[in-house]
Coordinates of C-alpha atoms in Angstrom, one line a residue:
M1 CA 42.7 8.0 42.5
T2 CA 41.3 6.9 39.1
I3 CA 42.3 2.7 39.6
R4 CA 40.7 1.0 41.7
I5 CA 42.0 -2.6 42.6
G6 CA 40.1 -5.9 41.5
N7 CA 41.5 -10.0 42.4
A8 CA 40.4 -13.2 40.4
P9 CA 39.7 -16.5 40.8
C10 CA 43.2 -17.7 39.9
S11 CA 44.2 -15.8 43.6
W12 CA 42.3 -19.1 45.1
G13 CA 43.4 -21.3 42.4
I14 CA 41.1 -21.4 39.8
E15 CA 42.6 -22.3 36.5
F16 CA 39.7 -24.5 34.5
A17 CA 36.4 -24.1 34.8
S18 CA 35.9 -27.6 36.9
D19 CA 38.9 -29.5 39.7
P20 CA 38.4 -31.2 42.9
A21 CA 40.4 -29.4 44.7
Y22 CA 38.5 -26.1 43.9
P23 CA 36.6 -24.2 46.3
T24 CA 33.4 -23.1 45.3
W25 CA 32.0 -20.0 43.5
K26 CA 30.4 -18.4 46.2
S27 CA 32.9 -19.6 48.4
V28 CA 35.6 -17.4 46.1
L29 CA 33.0 -14.0 46.1
K30 CA 32.8 -14.7 49.9
Q31 CA 36.2 -14.5 50.4
A32 CA 37.0 -11.6 47.8
A33 CA 34.3 -9.1 48.9
D34 CA 36.3 -10.0 53.3
A35 CA 38.9 -9.7 52.0
G36 CA 37.9 -6.4 50.9
Y37 CA 37.8 -5.9 47.0
K38 CA 35.1 -5.1 44.9
G39 CA 35.7 -6.4 42.5
I40 CA 36.4 -9.2 40.0
E41 CA 37.1 -11.1 37.6
L42 CA 35.1 -14.2 36.0
G43 CA 38.1 -16.8 35.9
P44 CA 37.7 -19.5 33.4
V45 CA 34.2 -19.6 31.7
G46 CA 31.9 -22.4 33.7
F47 CA 33.0 -22.2 36.9
M48 CA 31.0 -19.3 38.3
P49 CA 27.0 -19.9 36.0
E50 CA 26.6 -18.6 33.3
D51 CA 22.8 -17.9 34.0
P52 CA 23.3 -14.0 34.6
V53 CA 20.5 -14.1 37.1
E54 CA 22.5 -17.2 39.1
L55 CA 25.5 -14.7 38.8
G56 CA 24.2 -11.4 39.1
E57 CA 22.9 -12.4 42.7
G58 CA 25.9 -13.4 43.6
L59 CA 27.0 -10.8 42.6
A60 CA 25.2 -8.2 44.4
E61 CA 25.2 -10.2 47.4
H62 CA 28.6 -9.3 47.5
D63 CA 28.8 -5.7 46.5
L64 CA 31.8 -6.9 43.3
E65 CA 31.3 -5.6 40.2
L66 CA 32.1 -8.0 37.8
I67 CA 35.8 -6.9 35.4
G68 CA 36.6 -8.7 32.8
G69 CA 37.1 -12.1 32.3
V70 CA 40.0 -14.6 30.3
V71 CA 39.4 -16.6 27.6
F72 CA 42.9 -19.2 28.2
R73 CA 43.0 -21.2 25.4
P74 CA 45.3 -22.4 23.2
Y75 CA 46.1 -20.4 20.3
H76 CA 49.2 -22.2 19.3
E77 CA 46.9 -25.1 18.4
P78 CA 44.8 -25.3 14.8
D79 CA 42.8 -27.4 15.4
A80 CA 41.4 -26.6 18.4
W81 CA 39.8 -23.5 17.2
D82 CA 36.8 -24.7 18.1
D83 CA 37.9 -25.3 21.8
V84 CA 38.8 -21.7 20.9
L85 CA 36.0 -20.3 19.6
D86 CA 33.7 -22.0 22.2
G87 CA 35.6 -20.1 25.0
T88 CA 35.1 -16.4 23.3
V89 CA 31.8 -16.8 22.8
R90 CA 31.0 -18.1 25.8
T91 CA 33.0 -15.5 27.8
C92 CA 32.1 -12.3 25.8
K93 CA 28.0 -13.3 26.4
A94 CA 28.8 -13.7 30.5
L95 CA 30.8 -10.4 30.6
A96 CA 28.3 -8.4 28.8
A97 CA 25.1 -9.5 30.8
H98 CA 27.2 -8.4 33.7
G99 CA 28.7 -4.9 32.1
A100 CA 32.5 -5.7 32.3
Q101 CA 34.7 -4.2 30.3
H102 CA 38.1 -6.5 29.5
L103 CA 38.0 -9.6 28.1
V104 CA 41.9 -11.3 28.0
L105 CA 43.1 -12.7 25.4
I106 CA 45.5 -15.8 26.6
D107 CA 47.8 -18.1 24.6
S108 CA 47.5 -20.9 27.0
I109 CA 50.7 -23.6 27.7
S110 CA 52.1 -25.6 24.5
Q111 CA 54.4 -28.0 25.5
R112 CA 56.5 -27.2 23.1
R113 CA 57.0 -23.8 24.3
A114 CA 56.4 -24.9 28.3
P115 CA 59.9 -26.0 28.9
T116 CA 61.8 -23.1 27.9
A117 CA 59.6 -20.7 30.1
G118 CA 62.3 -17.7 31.1
R119 CA 64.3 -18.8 28.2
A120 CA 63.8 -16.3 25.4
A121 CA 66.8 -17.3 23.7
E122 CA 66.2 -21.1 23.7
A123 CA 62.7 -20.9 22.4
E124 CA 60.8 -22.5 19.6
L125 CA 59.8 -19.9 17.2
M126 CA 56.5 -20.8 14.4
D127 CA 58.1 -20.0 11.1
K128 CA 55.9 -17.2 8.9
A129 CA 52.8 -19.3 8.1
E130 CA 52.4 -20.7 11.5
W131 CA 52.6 -17.3 12.8
T132 CA 50.7 -16.2 10.3
A133 CA 47.7 -18.2 11.2
Y134 CA 48.1 -17.9 15.0
R135 CA 48.0 -13.6 14.4
D136 CA 45.3 -14.1 12.4
R137 CA 43.7 -16.5 15.2
I138 CA 44.1 -13.8 18.1
K139 CA 42.7 -10.8 15.8
E140 CA 39.2 -12.7 14.9
S141 CA 38.3 -13.3 18.7
A142 CA 39.7 -9.7 19.5
K143 CA 36.7 -8.8 17.3
I144 CA 34.3 -10.9 18.3
G145 CA 35.0 -9.6 21.7
V146 CA 35.4 -5.7 19.9
D147 CA 31.5 -6.4 18.8
H148 CA 30.4 -7.6 22.4
G149 CA 31.3 -4.1 22.8
L150 CA 34.5 -5.7 25.5
T151 CA 37.8 -4.2 25.5
V152 CA 39.8 -6.6 24.4
G153 CA 43.9 -6.6 25.7
I154 CA 46.8 -8.9 24.5
H155 CA 48.3 -11.0 28.0
A156 CA 52.0 -12.7 27.6
H157 CA 51.6 -15.8 30.0
A158 CA 54.9 -18.3 30.3
G159 CA 55.2 -21.2 28.8
G160 CA 52.4 -20.5 25.6
F161 CA 53.6 -18.7 22.2
M162 CA 53.3 -15.0 23.4
D163 CA 55.0 -15.4 26.0
F164 CA 58.4 -13.0 25.4
E165 CA 58.7 -9.1 24.1
P166 CA 59.3 -9.7 20.6
E167 CA 56.4 -11.8 20.2
L168 CA 54.6 -9.3 22.2
E169 CA 55.7 -6.7 20.4
R170 CA 55.5 -8.1 16.5
L171 CA 51.3 -8.7 18.0
L172 CA 51.1 -5.8 18.3
N173 CA 52.7 -4.2 15.1
E174 CA 50.4 -6.5 13.3
V175 CA 47.0 -6.0 15.1
D176 CA 45.3 -2.6 15.1
E177 CA 44.9 -1.0 18.2
S178 CA 41.3 -0.1 18.0
I179 CA 40.3 -4.7 17.7
L180 CA 43.5 -5.2 20.3
K181 CA 45.1 -3.5 23.0
I182 CA 47.2 -5.0 26.0
C183 CA 46.2 -6.5 29.2
F184 CA 49.5 -6.2 30.8
D185 CA 51.1 -8.7 33.8
T186 CA 54.2 -7.2 35.7
G187 CA 54.5 -10.9 37.0
H188 CA 54.5 -13.2 34.0
H189 CA 56.7 -10.5 32.4
S190 CA 59.5 -10.5 34.7
Y191 CA 59.2 -14.5 34.5
A192 CA 60.2 -14.7 31.1
G193 CA 63.3 -12.7 31.6
F194 CA 62.2 -8.7 30.8
D195 CA 61.8 -5.3 33.2
P196 CA 58.0 -4.7 33.6
V197 CA 58.8 -1.4 34.1
A198 CA 61.2 -0.4 30.9
F199 CA 58.1 -1.8 28.5
M200 CA 55.4 -0.1 30.4
K201 CA 56.7 3.4 29.7
R202 CA 57.6 2.2 26.0
H203 CA 53.5 1.4 25.9
M204 CA 51.3 3.1 28.2
D205 CA 49.5 4.3 25.6
R206 CA 48.0 0.9 24.3
I207 CA 47.6 -0.6 27.7
S208 CA 44.3 -1.0 28.7
Y209 CA 44.2 -3.5 31.1
M210 CA 46.7 -4.2 34.1
H211 CA 47.0 -7.6 36.5
F212 CA 49.3 -7.1 39.3
K213 CA 51.4 -10.1 40.3
D214 CA 54.9 -10.0 41.4
I215 CA 57.6 -13.1 41.3
D216 CA 60.1 -14.4 44.1
P217 CA 63.5 -13.8 42.7
V218 CA 64.8 -16.9 44.0
V219 CA 61.8 -19.6 43.4
K220 CA 62.3 -17.9 39.5
A221 CA 65.7 -18.7 39.0
D222 CA 65.7 -22.8 40.0
V223 CA 62.1 -23.1 38.4
V224 CA 64.0 -21.6 34.8
A225 CA 66.6 -23.5 35.8
K226 CA 65.4 -26.7 36.1
R227 CA 62.7 -26.1 33.2
T228 CA 59.8 -26.8 36.3
D229 CA 56.8 -26.6 34.4
F230 CA 54.4 -23.7 35.0
Y231 CA 51.7 -25.5 37.7
T232 CA 54.9 -27.1 39.4
A233 CA 56.7 -23.9 39.9
C234 CA 52.8 -21.9 41.3
G235 CA 53.0 -24.5 43.4
Q236 CA 56.5 -23.7 44.6
G237 CA 55.7 -20.3 45.5
I238 CA 56.8 -17.9 42.0
F239 CA 53.9 -15.6 41.7
C240 CA 54.8 -14.6 45.9
N241 CA 52.7 -11.9 47.7
L242 CA 52.9 -8.4 46.0
G243 CA 56.1 -5.6 47.5
Q244 CA 57.5 -9.3 47.7
G245 CA 58.9 -10.0 44.8
D246 CA 60.8 -8.3 42.0
V247 CA 59.2 -6.2 40.5
D248 CA 58.8 -2.0 41.2
F249 CA 55.5 -1.5 42.1
P250 CA 55.9 1.7 43.6
A251 CA 57.4 2.5 39.8
V252 CA 54.7 0.5 38.1
R253 CA 52.2 3.3 40.4
Q254 CA 54.0 6.3 39.4
L255 CA 53.5 4.8 35.3
L256 CA 49.8 4.5 35.4
V257 CA 48.8 7.7 37.5
D258 CA 51.5 9.6 34.7
G259 CA 49.7 8.2 32.1
G260 CA 46.4 8.6 33.9
F261 CA 45.0 5.2 33.5
K262 CA 41.5 4.8 33.8
G263 CA 40.0 2.1 35.4
W264 CA 39.7 -1.8 37.1
C265 CA 44.0 -3.6 38.2
T266 CA 43.9 -6.6 39.2
V267 CA 45.6 -8.6 41.9
E268 CA 45.9 -12.5 40.1
Q269 CA 48.3 -14.8 42.3
D270 CA 48.6 -17.5 40.8
C271 CA 48.8 -20.9 43.7
D272 CA 48.0 -24.1 43.3
P273 CA 44.4 -24.7 45.1
S274 CA 45.8 -28.8 46.0
V275 CA 49.3 -26.8 48.3
P276 CA 47.3 -25.9 52.1
G277 CA 47.0 -21.8 51.9
T278 CA 45.6 -19.2 53.1
P279 CA 44.3 -17.2 49.6
M280 CA 41.4 -14.8 51.3
E281 CA 44.4 -13.5 53.7
D282 CA 47.2 -13.1 50.4
A283 CA 44.6 -11.2 49.1
K284 CA 43.3 -9.0 51.9
A285 CA 48.0 -8.5 52.6
N286 CA 48.0 -7.8 48.3
R287 CA 44.8 -5.2 49.1
E288 CA 46.5 -3.5 52.0
Y289 CA 50.2 -3.2 50.0
L290 CA 48.5 -1.5 47.8
E291 CA 47.1 0.7 49.9
A292 CA 50.1 1.7 51.9
I293 CA 51.7 2.2 47.9
G294 CA 49.8 4.7 47.1
F295 CA 46.7 2.9 45.6
S296 CA 43.1 3.5 46.8

């Protein structure tokens, strides 16, 4: 099989460049390798060294390939463009320095949308002018990635303005495929209240990269009903080990195989780093589960 399985720093609770609760970048690399992975994402730019020599030595020490990286910034905030641009350019440079392939764009959590995560019918929508400017900011980030030789994918995320199927499909219709593809996250699609497998069937030809996440349906029902914020939901275990939630991973695998998908699929089990847990053990269990259902 030409599908390879990687992991990402968010599986160790890494969401931002720094936090006292975080493990070190060297620890994350070591644990990912010890859990049996051969590839890892960059994580938020600034968490791992931006000096290519230093990071290159760390990757080589643990026989890890850099897969890609995420720009998790507030595309929905016009006044935050300098921050978005900074994250985009720095991430692109870091990825290009190590021959990574995937740049992932995510609109970060908005206070306007966070209360309606998982509630598509209640979510506030942008008006035409706001949407157009928002779309164009995403498009500009994507062009920067393409100019750095990267494959760029949009990633829907709970609590942002790129969350639900209708807005994701609207963006895909308005931005050319040569610039923007899909990084499809199975867990966030389920969190949003939609069927990941059905979406993949419709859009398999545009999916360039996968994030594997599973969702505990009991926790999901509770956090959606209570309008629990995203990071609290992570601490409550909404993202469970693969195979223990409501995502049909055997069906996901079959679609990837039938569609001739090649390349990396990355495990992302977002967790709260301040809560005692076992990220390396979870990472190993997730890899073993994927191997058991036919991923190499």
